[in-house]
Amino acid sequence: MSQPISYAPDRAPLPDHEQKQAALSYLNEAWAEARHDGVDGDCLAQASLFAAFAELVGTYGEDAVAKFVEGFPGRIRNGEFSVTLARQ
């Protein structure tokens, strides 16, 4: 008989901010690969939002996620999600 493969890390989990940085790095790599393969950025964004909201709803429920996104219009208008390029 073969032993089941364990995917659990042998070390303590990373702190929350480090997990978020690692997750963003993984997502950036996946986006770059998808764009390289010809997937449109708008399609990637919509699919990513769907996957993210589905995960949040599965974890916290519809009401909590709906309350969370109520603040998005102001945050978007305030530039929180805008990427500004540094000018040299």
Backbone as CSV, one residue per row, in Angstrom:
resi,resn,N_x,N_y,N_z,CA_x,CA_y,CA_z,C_x,C_y,C_z
1,MET,0.824,-1.182,0.000,0.000,0.000,0.000,0.871,1.249,0.000
2,SER,0.411,2.230,-0.720,1.161,3.481,-0.726,0.584,4.421,0.312
3,GLN,1.430,5.304,0.798,1.029,6.290,1.793,0.337,7.463,1.099
4,PRO,-0.716,8.022,1.685,-1.350,9.199,1.084,-0.386,10.381,1.113
5,ILE,-0.488,11.198,0.094,0.358,12.387,0.002,-0.253,13.474,0.861
6,SER,0.545,14.073,1.718,0.084,15.157,2.571,0.544,16.482,1.985
7,TYR,-0.389,17.413,1.866,-0.058,18.740,1.357,0.053,19.761,2.478
8,ALA,-0.055,19.318,3.700,0.055,20.218,4.846,1.519,20.615,5.030
9,PRO,1.774,21.900,5.197,3.155,22.327,5.404,3.680,21.838,6.749
10,ASP,4.989,21.619,6.797,5.632,21.171,8.023,5.986,22.333,8.940
11,ARG,5.730,23.542,8.508,6.071,24.713,9.317,4.795,25.444,9.727
12,ALA,4.951,26.356,10.652,3.813,27.144,11.118,3.295,28.019,9.980
13,PRO,1.994,28.292,9.952,1.458,29.145,8.894,2.061,30.548,8.955
14,LEU,2.144,31.174,7.800,2.663,32.541,7.715,1.691,33.503,8.380
15,PRO,2.202,34.626,8.892,1.297,35.671,9.395,0.367,36.138,8.264
16,ASP,-0.778,36.693,8.640,-1.798,37.080,7.670,-1.259,37.986,6.565
17,HIS,-0.495,39.023,6.913,0.007,39.941,5.883,0.967,39.233,4.922
18,GLU,1.742,38.286,5.411,2.651,37.539,4.533,1.873,36.579,3.635
19,GLN,0.788,36.000,4.153,-0.051,35.144,3.324,-0.682,35.949,2.195
20,LYS,-1.119,37.167,2.513,-1.723,38.016,1.489,-0.694,38.404,0.429
21,GLN,0.538,38.690,0.842,1.590,39.014,-0.120,1.895,37.811,-1.000
22,ALA,1.963,36.619,-0.405,2.222,35.401,-1.174,1.074,35.134,-2.142
23,ALA,-0.167,35.296,-1.667,-1.327,35.072,-2.524,-1.311,36.028,-3.714
24,LEU,-1.005,37.292,-3.468,-0.949,38.269,-4.553,0.141,37.907,-5.553
25,SER,1.261,37.419,-5.070,2.338,36.990,-5.960,1.881,35.828,-6.852
26,TYR,1.204,34.844,-6.250,0.675,33.725,-7.033,-0.323,34.203,-8.084
27,LEU,-1.208,35.120,-7.679,-2.204,35.628,-8.621,-1.555,36.420,-9.754
28,ASN,-0.549,37.224,-9.428,0.158,37.979,-10.472,0.816,37.043,-11.473
29,GLU,1.392,35.949,-10.993,2.007,34.966,-11.889,0.955,34.307,-12.777
30,ALA,-0.187,33.950,-12.200,-1.259,33.322,-12.974,-1.799,34.289,-14.029
31,TRP,-1.958,35.548,-13.655,-2.429,36.553,-14.613,-1.427,36.711,-15.759
32,ALA,-0.153,36.798,-15.425,0.869,36.966,-16.460,0.849,35.779,-17.425
33,GLU,0.705,34.583,-16.895,0.659,33.397,-17.749,-0.587,33.406,-18.638
34,ALA,-1.728,33.768,-18.052,-2.970,33.815,-18.828,-2.885,34.878,-19.919
35,ARG,-2.355,36.055,-19.589,-2.201,37.115,-20.603,-1.257,36.664,-21.713
36,HIS,-0.186,35.969,-21.329,0.761,35.437,-22.316,0.061,34.458,-23.259
37,ASP,-0.908,33.718,-22.733,-1.660,32.750,-23.529,-2.809,33.381,-24.298
38,GLY,-2.961,34.709,-24.180,-3.948,35.424,-24.966,-5.280,35.683,-24.291
39,VAL,-5.390,35.433,-22.997,-6.647,35.698,-22.294,-6.753,37.206,-22.044
40,ASP,-7.900,37.763,-22.386,-8.154,39.190,-22.241,-8.174,39.604,-20.773
41,GLY,-7.617,40.763,-20.464,-7.555,41.257,-19.096,-8.921,41.440,-18.466
42,ASP,-9.908,41.915,-19.228,-11.258,42.089,-18.700,-11.868,40.741,-18.327
43,CYS,-11.640,39.728,-19.151,-12.145,38.383,-18.833,-11.477,37.854,-17.565
44,LEU,-10.188,38.083,-17.444,-9.483,37.663,-16.231,-10.037,38.359,-15.003
45,ALA,-10.277,39.649,-15.118,-10.782,40.414,-13.979,-12.158,39.910,-13.549
46,GLN,-13.047,39.697,-14.512,-14.386,39.234,-14.166,-14.354,37.827,-13.570
47,ALA,-13.548,36.943,-14.138,-13.438,35.586,-13.598,-12.819,35.608,-12.201
48,SER,-11.845,36.483,-11.993,-11.204,36.595,-10.682,-12.176,37.112,-9.629
49,LEU,-12.959,38.121,-10.010,-13.961,38.643,-9.079,-14.991,37.577,-8.733
50,PHE,-15.451,36.833,-9.734,-16.411,35.770,-9.480,-15.833,34.747,-8.506
51,ALA,-14.600,34.298,-8.777,-13.969,33.300,-7.911,-13.770,33.850,-6.500
52,ALA,-13.358,35.113,-6.405,-13.132,35.719,-5.092,-14.436,35.843,-4.313
53,PHE,-15.483,36.348,-4.966,-16.758,36.490,-4.270,-17.352,35.134,-3.901
54,ALA,-17.200,34.141,-4.767,-17.701,32.797,-4.452,-16.994,32.245,-3.214
55,GLU,-15.691,32.468,-3.113,-14.935,32.010,-1.941,-15.380,32.744,-0.682
56,LEU,-15.544,34.066,-0.779,-15.979,34.843,0.370,-17.384,34.452,0.821
57,VAL,-18.301,34.270,-0.141,-19.666,33.871,0.207,-19.660,32.487,0.852
58,GLY,-18.834,31.582,0.321,-18.740,30.255,0.910,-18.203,30.289,2.330
59,THR,-17.346,31.244,2.610,-16.739,31.355,3.939,-17.610,32.142,4.910
60,TYR,-18.142,33.287,4.467,-18.828,34.206,5.366,-20.335,34.318,5.152
61,GLY,-20.829,33.878,4.005,-22.256,33.985,3.697,-22.579,35.233,2.890
62,GLU,-23.743,35.190,2.235,-24.146,36.275,1.337,-24.290,37.613,2.043
63,ASP,-24.940,37.632,3.196,-25.186,38.900,3.876,-23.893,39.604,4.281
64,ALA,-22.954,38.860,4.824,-21.687,39.462,5.255,-20.907,40.005,4.061
65,VAL,-20.910,39.273,2.956,-20.172,39.728,1.771,-20.873,40.935,1.146
66,ALA,-22.194,40.910,1.107,-22.930,42.064,0.578,-22.610,43.319,1.395
67,LYS,-22.561,43.181,2.710,-22.217,44.320,3.575,-20.780,44.781,3.300
68,PHE,-19.874,43.833,3.116,-18.470,44.152,2.837,-18.328,44.970,1.561
69,VAL,-19.046,44.612,0.501,-18.875,45.293,-0.785,-19.625,46.618,-0.865
70,GLU,-20.493,46.909,0.117,-21.197,48.186,0.105,-20.236,49.370,0.115
71,GLY,-19.066,49.196,0.696,-18.099,50.280,0.765,-17.221,50.420,-0.467
72,PHE,-17.369,49.518,-1.432,-16.495,49.552,-2.602,-16.613,50.814,-3.460
73,PRO,-17.821,51.337,-3.730,-17.868,52.529,-4.591,-16.987,53.670,-4.091
74,GLY,-17.060,53.976,-2.813,-16.239,55.052,-2.261,-14.754,54.726,-2.319
75,ARG,-14.424,53.489,-2.012,-13.008,53.084,-2.040,-12.455,53.167,-3.464
76,ILE,-13.267,52.783,-4.443,-12.828,52.844,-5.845,-12.657,54.296,-6.268
77,ARG,-13.650,55.135,-5.941,-13.572,56.559,-6.307,-12.402,57.267,-5.628
78,ASN,-12.021,56.799,-4.450,-10.882,57.384,-3.735,-9.540,56.880,-4.237
79,GLY,-9.549,56.014,-5.230,-8.307,55.562,-5.842,-7.629,54.413,-5.140
80,GLU,-8.320,53.764,-4.207,-7.698,52.688,-3.443,-7.247,51.518,-4.322
81,PHE,-7.912,51.328,-5.452,-7.595,50.205,-6.334,-6.886,50.653,-7.610
82,SER,-6.557,51.923,-7.701,-5.882,52.455,-8.890,-4.382,52.206,-8.779
83,VAL,-3.814,51.871,-9.898,-2.372,51.665,-9.953,-1.782,52.911,-10.604
84,THR,-0.968,53.620,-9.821,-0.320,54.807,-10.361,1.116,54.462,-10.701
85,LEU,1.549,54.963,-11.824,2.915,54.718,-12.257,3.819,55.820,-11.711
86,ALA,4.927,55.427,-11.157,5.896,56.399,-10.671,6.571,57.065,-11.869
87,ARG,6.609,58.365,-11.842,7.263,59.108,-12.936,8.655,59.472,-12.504
88,GLN,9.578,59.282,-13.436,10.985,59.562,-13.109,11.406,60.887,-13.657
